[in-house]
């Protein structure tokens, strides 16, 4: 059945642009796609209402708005088992002490996988995340359990069964490139068979080929995975230029620079998602842009496990494809809202270091030679919604033809007239309608800074109400 919504709709069609559409009518088809979005009193909306007179519109309350749901481009699902542990360690030590062990435990117990993945999916939905690109484990069954949980609970996303035939951990890895390729083929076939029972528009899960990173994969495996991705028309994800230790391992194997070797193997393209890329520089930017690679910026994780912070300002200014990732468990917060805030904080710190190097203040820095490095909250909101979705071939904003993945955000209500949850909005009055863009901008920024799950009153994925 068609769904109708009347009220205020917010989205970010491009970086830095917050689009506010008040008193609009939106229609959602029975398959979960946006079919109409126009001012409520326009001729087209009135005609649409007349043609659908049997459908009662859902009224979005004053001081509430619909926003596209968040996108998490990088999350290690099995690592939620130990989330928030051991972040004092360097990356490679942390992987050995915690990450590989957790993934091995998930693969060895279907009961544990069922329990962890149900909690994780529910937690993500609670935090407004409607689409995720997961790194899974090397086992087939645990990844299929994750797929079932996503389908049942209504989380859209991509599942990457890990491939790694040169694991540093003797008890956790794949014995050969042949064995690894056989395992990923089995996963692709099994997932396809499971999803066949659903109509096309209800298939929320897609596979994504996932070599963990170059140091734990043989050349034979990497070549085979790239060939398989092309044959099956499946996206690819991995880690690229995350930290000095990882990059040095690639150099010691005689492969050259990390990004150069990925490109040599044909991995860099419009269907490639690379996590971190903290060492992105002026030489790498043209390559990433030309290949149309999407990057997952994981600001919280990078602060703990990388020596260098991702140059987000430069990426945006060069029109690179970027979204946000939690990188659980390298980043301990499952909230993309936390990542938005952290991305802005990191950019301010980078700008502060730039000012210090020029011996000037923030105010003076804009008059100095060179581009500033700050990113604002509206740009981070773009990354969390449209930026991430666009990079994965999806929508991410409110346009006719796009999937309806949305969250209802409440700033205040009759029960909490001066602010819902953590918000204290002293100048907001529910007695008068929020009509001007300036008032909306001020209050949305305050939600961006301090809002949490208490402000999220509903969630929809592909038109289905999920939370």
Tab-separated table of C-alpha atoms in Angstrom, residues 25-279:
chain	number	residue	atom	x	y	z
A	25	UNK	CA	3.828	15.743	0.635
A	26	UNK	CA	5.888	12.590	0.116
A	27	UNK	CA	4.523	9.340	-1.278
A	28	UNK	CA	6.131	5.927	-0.913
A	29	UNK	CA	5.204	3.030	-3.192
A	30	UNK	CA	4.320	-0.432	-1.919
A	31	UNK	CA	7.837	-1.490	-2.974
A	32	UNK	CA	9.464	1.175	-0.809
A	33	UNK	CA	10.469	3.819	-3.352
A	34	UNK	CA	9.724	7.546	-3.306
A	35	UNK	CA	7.130	8.294	-5.995
A	36	UNK	CA	6.123	11.868	-5.184
A	37	UNK	CA	7.631	14.830	-3.300
A	38	UNK	CA	6.194	18.322	-3.774
A	39	UNK	CA	4.766	21.181	-1.720
A	40	UNK	CA	1.550	20.067	-0.050
A	41	UNK	CA	-0.580	22.767	-1.663
A	42	UNK	CA	0.838	22.379	-5.151
A	43	UNK	CA	-1.488	21.193	-7.912
A	44	UNK	CA	0.461	17.946	-8.297
A	45	UNK	CA	0.185	17.124	-4.578
A	46	UNK	CA	-3.509	17.929	-4.428
A	47	UNK	CA	-4.110	15.723	-7.475
A	48	UNK	CA	-2.062	12.941	-5.891
A	49	UNK	CA	-4.116	13.173	-2.678
A	50	UNK	CA	-7.311	13.065	-4.694
A	51	UNK	CA	-6.152	9.956	-6.547
A	52	UNK	CA	-5.216	8.308	-3.237
A	53	UNK	CA	-8.131	9.487	-1.118
A	54	UNK	CA	-8.329	6.128	0.666
A	55	UNK	CA	-4.850	6.639	2.183
A	56	UNK	CA	-4.551	8.760	5.332
A	57	UNK	CA	-1.316	10.811	5.332
A	58	UNK	CA	1.035	10.461	8.285
A	59	UNK	CA	1.460	13.926	9.797
A	60	UNK	CA	5.023	14.738	10.849
A	61	UNK	CA	4.616	16.779	14.064
A	62	UNK	CA	5.822	20.338	14.443
A	63	UNK	CA	9.475	20.415	15.615
A	64	UNK	CA	10.041	16.986	14.017
A	65	UNK	CA	11.426	16.078	10.600
A	66	UNK	CA	12.285	13.163	8.363
A	67	UNK	CA	15.970	12.646	7.568
A	68	UNK	CA	17.628	9.907	5.482
A	69	UNK	CA	18.929	7.115	7.685
A	70	UNK	CA	22.662	6.908	8.342
A	71	UNK	CA	25.180	4.830	6.395
A	72	UNK	CA	28.114	3.002	8.021
A	73	UNK	CA	30.665	2.134	5.342
A	74	UNK	CA	33.031	0.128	7.535
A	75	UNK	CA	32.180	-2.201	10.423
A	76	UNK	CA	33.750	-5.509	11.485
A	77	UNK	CA	30.679	-7.429	12.670
A	78	UNK	CA	32.429	-10.182	14.721
A	79	UNK	CA	34.493	-7.579	16.556
A	80	UNK	CA	31.383	-6.229	18.270
A	81	UNK	CA	32.050	-9.134	20.638
A	82	UNK	CA	34.912	-7.188	22.268
A	83	UNK	CA	33.950	-3.645	21.317
A	84	UNK	CA	35.658	-1.001	23.478
A	85	UNK	CA	38.673	-3.132	24.437
A	86	UNK	CA	42.427	-2.856	23.986
A	87	UNK	CA	42.608	0.421	22.096
A	88	UNK	CA	45.909	1.295	23.766
A	89	UNK	CA	47.670	-1.187	21.441
A	90	UNK	CA	49.187	-0.598	17.978
A	91	UNK	CA	47.084	-1.899	15.088
A	92	UNK	CA	48.897	-5.161	14.316
A	93	UNK	CA	49.186	-6.128	18.004
A	94	UNK	CA	45.528	-5.282	18.527
A	95	UNK	CA	44.516	-7.495	15.609
A	96	UNK	CA	46.462	-10.426	17.015
A	97	UNK	CA	45.350	-10.046	20.631
A	98	UNK	CA	41.663	-9.286	20.050
A	99	UNK	CA	40.321	-9.173	16.485
A	100	UNK	CA	41.400	-12.557	15.121
A	101	UNK	CA	40.347	-14.298	18.349
A	102	UNK	CA	36.875	-12.761	18.232
A	103	UNK	CA	36.365	-13.702	14.592
A	104	UNK	CA	37.526	-17.245	15.332
A	105	UNK	CA	35.042	-17.513	18.226
A	106	UNK	CA	32.170	-16.304	16.036
A	107	UNK	CA	33.015	-18.893	13.371
A	108	UNK	CA	33.218	-21.702	15.928
A	109	UNK	CA	29.794	-21.116	17.520
A	110	UNK	CA	26.564	-20.536	15.610
A	111	UNK	CA	24.838	-19.801	18.927
A	112	UNK	CA	27.307	-16.998	19.650
A	113	UNK	CA	26.976	-15.632	16.111
A	114	UNK	CA	23.167	-15.610	16.439
A	115	UNK	CA	23.358	-13.776	19.746
A	116	UNK	CA	25.991	-11.197	18.831
A	117	UNK	CA	24.594	-10.378	15.405
A	118	UNK	CA	21.012	-9.899	16.581
A	119	UNK	CA	22.173	-7.460	19.268
A	120	UNK	CA	24.439	-5.655	16.795
A	121	UNK	CA	21.751	-5.204	14.135
A	122	UNK	CA	19.266	-3.914	16.702
A	123	UNK	CA	21.860	-1.532	18.138
A	124	UNK	CA	22.636	-0.110	14.706
A	125	UNK	CA	18.964	0.499	13.961
A	126	UNK	CA	18.562	2.155	17.364
A	127	UNK	CA	21.357	4.527	16.353
A	128	UNK	CA	19.701	5.500	13.081
A	129	UNK	CA	21.899	3.381	10.815
A	130	UNK	CA	19.920	1.918	7.927
A	131	UNK	CA	22.754	0.679	5.698
A	132	UNK	CA	26.091	-0.942	6.592
A	133	UNK	CA	29.051	-2.420	4.767
A	134	UNK	CA	30.206	-5.285	6.990
A	135	UNK	CA	33.477	-7.116	7.214
A	136	UNK	CA	32.496	-10.557	8.474
A	137	UNK	CA	34.647	-13.567	9.344
A	138	UNK	CA	36.184	-16.279	7.150
A	139	UNK	CA	33.471	-18.853	7.872
A	140	UNK	CA	30.483	-19.156	5.549
A	141	UNK	CA	27.793	-20.008	8.108
A	142	UNK	CA	28.421	-17.064	10.453
A	143	UNK	CA	28.096	-14.636	7.547
A	144	UNK	CA	24.830	-16.248	6.475
A	145	UNK	CA	23.547	-15.814	10.029
A	146	UNK	CA	24.359	-12.112	9.764
A	147	UNK	CA	22.470	-11.949	6.448
A	148	UNK	CA	19.393	-13.565	7.996
A	149	UNK	CA	19.423	-11.150	10.937
A	150	UNK	CA	19.650	-8.178	8.584
A	151	UNK	CA	16.758	-9.415	6.451
A	152	UNK	CA	14.570	-10.300	9.424
A	153	UNK	CA	15.135	-7.050	11.322
A	154	UNK	CA	15.254	-4.756	8.296
A	155	UNK	CA	18.848	-3.534	8.017
A	156	UNK	CA	20.159	-2.863	4.511
A	157	UNK	CA	23.770	-3.658	3.760
A	158	UNK	CA	26.679	-5.514	2.266
A	159	UNK	CA	28.324	-8.582	3.815
A	160	UNK	CA	31.950	-9.351	3.156
A	161	UNK	CA	33.021	-12.901	3.927
A	162	UNK	CA	36.684	-12.353	4.747
A	163	UNK	CA	39.325	-13.849	2.481
A	164	UNK	CA	42.859	-14.338	3.876
A	165	UNK	CA	45.123	-17.270	3.009
A	166	UNK	CA	48.275	-15.933	4.722
A	167	UNK	CA	46.967	-15.287	8.209
A	168	UNK	CA	49.518	-14.644	10.970
A	169	UNK	CA	47.341	-16.689	13.353
A	170	UNK	CA	47.814	-20.468	12.847
A	171	UNK	CA	44.313	-21.387	14.034
A	172	UNK	CA	42.455	-18.712	12.063
A	173	UNK	CA	42.917	-18.455	8.334
A	174	UNK	CA	42.391	-20.253	5.059
A	175	UNK	CA	44.831	-22.963	4.000
A	176	UNK	CA	45.356	-21.874	0.399
A	177	UNK	CA	44.163	-19.532	-2.317
A	178	UNK	CA	42.172	-22.417	-3.823
A	179	UNK	CA	40.450	-23.106	-0.514
A	180	UNK	CA	39.699	-19.423	0.008
A	181	UNK	CA	38.221	-18.995	-3.477
A	182	UNK	CA	36.098	-22.106	-2.987
A	183	UNK	CA	34.810	-20.711	0.315
A	184	UNK	CA	33.840	-17.296	-1.062
A	185	UNK	CA	32.115	-18.969	-4.039
A	186	UNK	CA	30.132	-21.110	-1.601
A	187	UNK	CA	29.114	-17.985	0.314
A	188	UNK	CA	28.016	-16.164	-2.836
A	189	UNK	CA	25.944	-19.144	-3.956
A	190	UNK	CA	24.401	-19.701	-0.523
A	191	UNK	CA	23.477	-16.044	-0.065
A	192	UNK	CA	21.958	-15.920	-3.542
A	193	UNK	CA	19.881	-19.025	-2.763
A	194	UNK	CA	18.673	-17.543	0.549
A	195	UNK	CA	17.676	-14.208	-1.001
A	196	UNK	CA	15.801	-15.877	-3.874
A	197	UNK	CA	12.760	-16.355	-1.634
A	198	UNK	CA	12.222	-12.569	-1.416
A	199	UNK	CA	10.899	-10.197	-4.098
A	200	UNK	CA	13.725	-8.132	-5.581
A	201	UNK	CA	12.820	-4.954	-3.696
A	202	UNK	CA	12.857	-6.821	-0.365
A	203	UNK	CA	16.395	-8.158	-0.802
A	204	UNK	CA	18.241	-5.870	1.572
A	205	UNK	CA	21.554	-7.760	1.615
A	206	UNK	CA	24.250	-7.885	-1.032
A	207	UNK	CA	27.597	-9.696	-0.973
A	208	UNK	CA	30.847	-7.769	-1.269
A	209	UNK	CA	34.209	-9.422	-2.054
A	210	UNK	CA	36.502	-8.758	0.932
A	211	UNK	CA	40.228	-9.505	0.927
A	212	UNK	CA	41.169	-8.345	4.421
A	213	UNK	CA	44.244	-6.450	3.289
A	214	UNK	CA	47.268	-7.153	1.119
A	215	UNK	CA	49.623	-8.489	3.855
A	216	UNK	CA	47.371	-11.502	4.628
A	217	UNK	CA	46.490	-12.411	1.026
A	218	UNK	CA	48.635	-14.183	-1.556
A	219	UNK	CA	48.926	-12.811	-5.075
A	220	UNK	CA	47.083	-15.891	-6.329
A	221	UNK	CA	44.167	-15.170	-4.021
A	222	UNK	CA	44.023	-11.456	-4.871
A	223	UNK	CA	44.021	-12.184	-8.598
A	224	UNK	CA	41.324	-14.831	-8.144
A	225	UNK	CA	39.087	-12.573	-6.051
A	226	UNK	CA	39.318	-9.725	-8.537
A	227	UNK	CA	38.389	-12.115	-11.352
A	228	UNK	CA	35.470	-13.477	-9.334
A	229	UNK	CA	34.181	-9.979	-8.574
A	230	UNK	CA	34.098	-9.185	-12.288
A	231	UNK	CA	32.457	-12.484	-13.230
A	232	UNK	CA	29.743	-12.156	-10.579
A	233	UNK	CA	29.406	-8.349	-10.817
A	234	UNK	CA	30.024	-7.974	-7.065
A	235	UNK	CA	31.475	-4.987	-5.254
A	236	UNK	CA	34.887	-5.127	-3.542
A	237	UNK	CA	36.059	-3.735	-0.201
A	238	UNK	CA	39.301	-3.801	1.761
A	239	UNK	CA	41.688	-1.605	3.756
A	240	UNK	CA	44.093	0.750	2.007
A	241	UNK	CA	46.888	2.951	3.375
A	242	UNK	CA	45.567	2.716	6.933
A	243	UNK	CA	48.746	2.763	8.984
A	244	UNK	CA	52.507	2.785	8.623
A	245	UNK	CA	52.961	-0.801	9.909
A	246	UNK	CA	50.477	-2.200	7.400
A	247	UNK	CA	51.941	-0.156	4.528
A	248	UNK	CA	55.488	-1.211	5.424
A	249	UNK	CA	54.471	-4.883	5.261
A	250	UNK	CA	53.368	-4.367	1.668
A	251	UNK	CA	56.658	-2.642	0.840
A	252	UNK	CA	58.689	-5.460	2.411
A	253	UNK	CA	56.899	-7.962	0.193
A	254	UNK	CA	58.233	-6.029	-2.786
A	255	UNK	CA	54.817	-4.859	-3.906
A	256	UNK	CA	55.519	-1.143	-3.790
A	257	UNK	CA	53.065	1.289	-2.261
A	258	UNK	CA	49.771	-0.100	-0.987
A	259	UNK	CA	47.545	1.903	-3.336
A	260	UNK	CA	49.815	1.233	-6.313
A	261	UNK	CA	49.567	-2.514	-5.841
A	262	UNK	CA	45.786	-2.430	-5.494
A	263	UNK	CA	45.660	-0.516	-8.754
A	264	UNK	CA	48.113	-2.867	-10.484
A	265	UNK	CA	45.803	-5.776	-9.666
A	266	UNK	CA	42.796	-3.927	-11.090
A	267	UNK	CA	41.031	-3.485	-7.767
A	268	UNK	CA	40.516	0.270	-7.867
A	269	UNK	CA	37.287	1.194	-9.624
A	270	UNK	CA	33.759	2.586	-9.170
A	271	UNK	CA	32.629	-0.564	-7.342
A	272	UNK	CA	35.525	-0.491	-4.866
A	273	UNK	CA	35.240	0.628	-1.247
A	274	UNK	CA	38.522	1.203	0.592
A	275	UNK	CA	38.571	1.867	4.323
A	276	UNK	CA	40.718	4.528	6.013
A	277	UNK	CA	43.155	5.749	3.296
A	278	UNK	CA	44.634	8.064	5.926
A	279	UNK	CA	47.774	8.552	3.821
